[in-house]
Short mmCIF file of C-alpha atoms and ligand atoms in Angstrom, two decimals:
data_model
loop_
_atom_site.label_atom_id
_atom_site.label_comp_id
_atom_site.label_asym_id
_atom_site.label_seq_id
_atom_site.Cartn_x
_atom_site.Cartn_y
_atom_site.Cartn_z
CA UNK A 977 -8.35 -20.02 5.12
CA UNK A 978 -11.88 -21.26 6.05
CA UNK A 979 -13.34 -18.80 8.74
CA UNK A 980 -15.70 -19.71 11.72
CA UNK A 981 -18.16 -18.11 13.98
CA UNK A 982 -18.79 -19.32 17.70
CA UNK A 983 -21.80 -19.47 19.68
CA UNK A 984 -21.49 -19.86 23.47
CA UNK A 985 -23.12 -19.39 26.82
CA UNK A 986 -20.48 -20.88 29.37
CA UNK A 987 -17.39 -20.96 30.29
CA UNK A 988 -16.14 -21.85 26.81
CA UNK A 989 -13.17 -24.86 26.97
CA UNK A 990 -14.33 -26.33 23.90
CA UNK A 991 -13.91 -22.84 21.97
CA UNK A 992 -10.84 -22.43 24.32
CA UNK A 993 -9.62 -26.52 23.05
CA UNK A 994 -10.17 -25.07 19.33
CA UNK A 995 -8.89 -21.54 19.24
CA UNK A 996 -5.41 -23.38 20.93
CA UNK A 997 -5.42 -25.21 18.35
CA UNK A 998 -5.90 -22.51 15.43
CA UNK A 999 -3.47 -20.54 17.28
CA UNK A 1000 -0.77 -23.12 17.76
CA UNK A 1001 -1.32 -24.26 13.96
CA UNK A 1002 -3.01 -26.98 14.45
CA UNK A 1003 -6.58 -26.18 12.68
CA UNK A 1004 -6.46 -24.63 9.83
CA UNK A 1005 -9.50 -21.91 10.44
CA UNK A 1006 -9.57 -18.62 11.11
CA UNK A 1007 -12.08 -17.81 14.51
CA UNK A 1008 -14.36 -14.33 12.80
CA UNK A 1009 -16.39 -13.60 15.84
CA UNK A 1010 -17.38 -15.12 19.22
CA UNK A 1011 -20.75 -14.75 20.25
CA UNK A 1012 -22.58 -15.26 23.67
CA UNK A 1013 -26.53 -15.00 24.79
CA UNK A 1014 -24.99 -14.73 28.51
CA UNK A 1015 -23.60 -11.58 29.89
CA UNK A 1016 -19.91 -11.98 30.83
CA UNK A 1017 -19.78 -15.63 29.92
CA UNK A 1018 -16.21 -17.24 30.23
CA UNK A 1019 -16.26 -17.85 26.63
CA UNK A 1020 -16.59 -13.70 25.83
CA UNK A 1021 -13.45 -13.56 28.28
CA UNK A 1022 -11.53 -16.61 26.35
CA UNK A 1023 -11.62 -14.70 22.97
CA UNK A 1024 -10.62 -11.41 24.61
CA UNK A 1025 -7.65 -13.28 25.45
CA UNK A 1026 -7.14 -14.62 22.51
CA UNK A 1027 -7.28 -11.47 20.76
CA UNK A 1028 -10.50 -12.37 18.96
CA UNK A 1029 -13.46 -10.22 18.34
CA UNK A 1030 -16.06 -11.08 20.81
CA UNK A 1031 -19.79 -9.75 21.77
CA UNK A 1032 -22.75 -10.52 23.70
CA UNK A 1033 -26.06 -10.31 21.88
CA UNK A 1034 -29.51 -10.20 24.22
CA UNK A 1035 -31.15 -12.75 23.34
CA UNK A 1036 -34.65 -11.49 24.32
CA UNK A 1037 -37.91 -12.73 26.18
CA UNK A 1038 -37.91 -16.51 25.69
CA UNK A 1039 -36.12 -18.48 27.82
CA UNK A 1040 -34.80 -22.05 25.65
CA UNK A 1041 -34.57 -19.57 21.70
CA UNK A 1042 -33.73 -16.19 20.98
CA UNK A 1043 -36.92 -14.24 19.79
CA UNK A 1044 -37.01 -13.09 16.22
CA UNK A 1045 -34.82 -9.80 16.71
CA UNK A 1046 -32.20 -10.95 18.46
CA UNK A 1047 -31.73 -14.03 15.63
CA UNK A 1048 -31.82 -11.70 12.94
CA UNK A 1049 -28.92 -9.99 14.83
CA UNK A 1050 -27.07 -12.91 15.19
CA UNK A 1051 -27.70 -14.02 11.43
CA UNK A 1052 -26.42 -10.46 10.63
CA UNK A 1053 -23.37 -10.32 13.10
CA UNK A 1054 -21.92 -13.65 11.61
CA UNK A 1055 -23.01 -12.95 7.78
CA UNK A 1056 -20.93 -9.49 8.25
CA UNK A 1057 -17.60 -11.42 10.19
CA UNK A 1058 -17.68 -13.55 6.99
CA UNK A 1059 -17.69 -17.06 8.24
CA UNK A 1060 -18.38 -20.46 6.55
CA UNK A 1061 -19.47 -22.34 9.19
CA UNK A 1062 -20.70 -21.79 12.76
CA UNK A 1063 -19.80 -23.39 15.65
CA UNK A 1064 -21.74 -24.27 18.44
CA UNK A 1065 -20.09 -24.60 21.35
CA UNK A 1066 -22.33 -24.65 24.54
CA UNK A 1067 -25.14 -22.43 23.26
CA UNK A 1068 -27.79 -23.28 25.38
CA UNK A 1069 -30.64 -22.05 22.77
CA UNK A 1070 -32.59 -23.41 20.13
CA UNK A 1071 -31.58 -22.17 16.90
CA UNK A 1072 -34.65 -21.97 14.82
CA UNK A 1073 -35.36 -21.95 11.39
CA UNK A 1074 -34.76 -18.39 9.95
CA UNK A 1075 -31.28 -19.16 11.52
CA UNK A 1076 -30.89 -22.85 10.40
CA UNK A 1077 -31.90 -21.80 7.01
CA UNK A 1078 -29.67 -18.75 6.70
CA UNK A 1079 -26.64 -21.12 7.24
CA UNK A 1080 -28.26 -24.60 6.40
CA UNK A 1081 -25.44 -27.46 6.44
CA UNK A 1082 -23.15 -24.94 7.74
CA UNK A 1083 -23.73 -25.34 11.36
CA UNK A 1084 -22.05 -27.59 13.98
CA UNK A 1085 -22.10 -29.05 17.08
CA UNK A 1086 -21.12 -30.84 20.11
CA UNK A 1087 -22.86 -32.42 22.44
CA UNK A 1088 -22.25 -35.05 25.33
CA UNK A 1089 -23.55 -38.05 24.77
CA UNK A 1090 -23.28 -40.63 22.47
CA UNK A 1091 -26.48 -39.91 20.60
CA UNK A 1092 -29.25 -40.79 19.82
CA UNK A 1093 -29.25 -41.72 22.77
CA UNK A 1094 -29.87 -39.38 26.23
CA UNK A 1095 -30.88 -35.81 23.70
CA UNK A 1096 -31.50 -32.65 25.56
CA UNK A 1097 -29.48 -31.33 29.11
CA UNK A 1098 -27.47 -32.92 31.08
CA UNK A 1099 -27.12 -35.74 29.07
CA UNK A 1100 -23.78 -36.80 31.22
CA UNK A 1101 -26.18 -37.13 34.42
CA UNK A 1102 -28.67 -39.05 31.82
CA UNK A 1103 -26.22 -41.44 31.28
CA UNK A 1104 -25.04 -42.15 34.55
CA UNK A 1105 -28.34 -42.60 36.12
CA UNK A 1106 -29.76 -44.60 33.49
CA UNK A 1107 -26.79 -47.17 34.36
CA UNK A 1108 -25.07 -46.97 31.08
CA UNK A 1109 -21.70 -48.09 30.77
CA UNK A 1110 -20.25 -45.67 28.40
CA UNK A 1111 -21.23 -42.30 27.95
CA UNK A 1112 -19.45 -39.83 25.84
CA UNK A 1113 -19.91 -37.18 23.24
CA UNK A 1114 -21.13 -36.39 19.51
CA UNK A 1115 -19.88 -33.49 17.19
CA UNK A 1116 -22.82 -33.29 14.60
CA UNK A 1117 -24.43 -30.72 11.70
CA UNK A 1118 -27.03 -28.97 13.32
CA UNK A 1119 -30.70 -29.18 11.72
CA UNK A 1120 -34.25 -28.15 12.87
CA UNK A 1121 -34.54 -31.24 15.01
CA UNK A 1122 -32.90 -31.20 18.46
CA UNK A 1123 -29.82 -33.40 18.49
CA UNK A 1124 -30.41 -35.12 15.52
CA UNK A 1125 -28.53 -34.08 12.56
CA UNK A 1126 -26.16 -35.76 10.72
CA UNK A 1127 -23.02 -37.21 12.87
CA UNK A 1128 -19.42 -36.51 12.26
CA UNK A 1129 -17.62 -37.94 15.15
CA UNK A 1130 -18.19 -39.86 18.68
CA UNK A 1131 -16.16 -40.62 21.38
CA UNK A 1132 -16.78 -43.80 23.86
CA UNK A 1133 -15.96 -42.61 27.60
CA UNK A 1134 -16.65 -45.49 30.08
CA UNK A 1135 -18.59 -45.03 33.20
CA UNK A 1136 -16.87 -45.89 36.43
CA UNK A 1137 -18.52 -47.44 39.36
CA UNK A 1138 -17.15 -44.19 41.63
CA UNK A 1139 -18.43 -42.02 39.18
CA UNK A 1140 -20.16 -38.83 39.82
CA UNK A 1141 -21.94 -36.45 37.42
CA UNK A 1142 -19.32 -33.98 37.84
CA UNK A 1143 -16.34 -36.81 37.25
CA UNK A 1144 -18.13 -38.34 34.34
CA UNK A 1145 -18.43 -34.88 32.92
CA UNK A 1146 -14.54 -33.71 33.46
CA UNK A 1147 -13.78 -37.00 31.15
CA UNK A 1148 -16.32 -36.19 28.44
CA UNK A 1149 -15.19 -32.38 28.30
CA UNK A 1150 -11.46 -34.08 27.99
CA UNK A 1151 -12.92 -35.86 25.17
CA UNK A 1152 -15.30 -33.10 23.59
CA UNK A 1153 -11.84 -31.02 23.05
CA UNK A 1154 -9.74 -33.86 21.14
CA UNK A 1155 -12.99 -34.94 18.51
CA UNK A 1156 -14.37 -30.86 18.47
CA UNK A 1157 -11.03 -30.13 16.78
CA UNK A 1158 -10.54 -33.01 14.98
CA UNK A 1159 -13.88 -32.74 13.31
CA UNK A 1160 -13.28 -29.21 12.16
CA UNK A 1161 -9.65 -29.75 10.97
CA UNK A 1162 -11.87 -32.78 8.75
CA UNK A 1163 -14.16 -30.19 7.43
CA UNK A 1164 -11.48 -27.60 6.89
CA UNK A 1165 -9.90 -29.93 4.79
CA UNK A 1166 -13.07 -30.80 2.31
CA UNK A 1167 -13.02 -33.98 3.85
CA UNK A 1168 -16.69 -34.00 5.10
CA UNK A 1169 -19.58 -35.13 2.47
CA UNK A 1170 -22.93 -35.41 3.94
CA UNK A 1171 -25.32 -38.29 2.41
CA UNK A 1172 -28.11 -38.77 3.69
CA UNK A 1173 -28.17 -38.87 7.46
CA UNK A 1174 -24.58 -40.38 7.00
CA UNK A 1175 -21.39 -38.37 6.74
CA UNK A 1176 -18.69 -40.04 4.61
CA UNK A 1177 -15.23 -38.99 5.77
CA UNK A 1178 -12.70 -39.11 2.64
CA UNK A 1179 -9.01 -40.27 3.55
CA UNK A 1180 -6.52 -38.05 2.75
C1 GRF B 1846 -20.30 -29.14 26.62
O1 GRF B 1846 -20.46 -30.18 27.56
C2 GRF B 1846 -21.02 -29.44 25.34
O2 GRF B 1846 -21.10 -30.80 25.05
C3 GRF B 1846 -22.40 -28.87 25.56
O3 GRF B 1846 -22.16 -27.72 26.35
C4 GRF B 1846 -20.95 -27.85 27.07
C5 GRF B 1846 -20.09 -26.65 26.79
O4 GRF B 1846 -18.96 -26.60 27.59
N1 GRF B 1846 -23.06 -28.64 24.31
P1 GRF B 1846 -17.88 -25.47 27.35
O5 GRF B 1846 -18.56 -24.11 27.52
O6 GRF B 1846 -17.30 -25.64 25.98
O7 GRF B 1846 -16.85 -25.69 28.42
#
C-alpha cells in the first residue's frame, strides 16, 4: 500500500476526512507520520486518536517558511516514515525549494478556492467580498509557485446572499473533505498523469 505523510497547522478535518476514510477502507493509503509547525494543533491530537504517529517540528525564526534546519528536519522525518507522497493539509508555510525538490511531483494540496483565482489566505473571505458567485476549493501538486501547480480536482460551492465568511467556509470545508479523498484514492490508484500544467485522469 502507497504510504503518506501529513503536514498541518490547524485543527486538521481534512486529515481527519482522509484518515476516516483509510481507516474505514475507503482510501487505499497507509498515513506514515503527521506533522505540525504549531504546538498542540488539533491535527497532532486527530492522529493520536487515530493511533498514528504524530510530532511537532519548530519551525524556526521566519514567520510564512520554516528556516533551513527545521526543513531539513522535516525532509528527514518524512524520508525516514517512508512515504510516497505528502500531503498538505492546512500547513500554513511556504515549502521551499530544498523541500519541493526533495519530493518534487510528490506533494499535494488543498486549498479553498477555485483557483487561479483568489491565491493566498483567506481565499473564502476573497471570494465573498469580491462578489463572486461560486467559491469553492482546489486539490493540486504543489510546486515552487504559490497556488499554482498542476490541478487535480475542483469543487463549485455557490455563494448565498446570507452568506458569511464563516458559513461560506463550513460549505467549502464540507467540500474540501469529499474531493481531498477522492483525489488521493485517484492517485493511489495510478490514475493521475501529469502533462504539462494539465493532469489527465485515466478511467478505470
Ligand atoms: C482548509 O480550508 C484548506 O483549504 C486550507 O487550510 C484549511 C485547513 O483546514 N489549505 P483543516 O485544518 O483541514 O480543518
Amino acid at each position: 500500500m502507497k504510504r503518506i505523510g501529513v503536514l498541518g497547522s490547524g485543527k486538521g478535518s481534512n486529515f481527519g476526512a482522509i484518515a476516516k476514510a483509510a481507516a474505514a477502507g475507503n482510501l487505499p493509503v497507509e498515513i506514515g507520520i503527521v506533522l505540525a509547525d504549531v504546538e498542540n494543533a488539533g491535527i497532532l491530537g486527530l492522529a493520536q486518536q487515530h493511533g498514528i504517529p504524530n510530532r511537532f517540528v519548530p519551525p524556526g525564526k521566519y514567520r510564512t517558511k520554516l528556516d533551513p534546519a527545521a526543513e531539513q528536519e522535516y525532509i528527514r522525518l518524512l524520508r525516514e516514515a517512508r512515504v510516497d507522497m505528502v500531503v498538505l493539509a492546512g500547513f500554513m508555510r511556504m515549502l521551499k525549494q530544498p523541500f519541493i525538490e526533495a519530493f518534487a511531483g510528490r506533494i499535494i494540496n488543498i486549498h479553498p478556492s477555485l483557483l487561479p483565482a483568489f491565491p493566498g489566505l483567506e481565499s473564502w473571505k476573497q471570494a465573498l467580498d469580491y462578489g463572486a458567485r461560486y467559491a469553492g476549493c482546489t486539490v493540486h501538486f504543489v510546486t515552487l509557485e504559490m497556488d499554482a501547480g498542476p490541478i487535480i480536482l475542483q469543487a463549485a460551492v455557490p455563494i448565498q446572499s446570507g452568506d458569511t465568511a464563516a458559513t461560506l467556509h463550513e460549505r467549502i470545508q464540507k467540500e474540501e473533505h469529499r474531493i481531498y479523498v477522492e483525489a488521493l484514492r485517484l492517485w493511489a490508484e495510478d490514475r493521475l498523469r501529469i502533462e504539462g500544467r494539465r493532469v489527465i485522469i485515466r478511467n478505470t
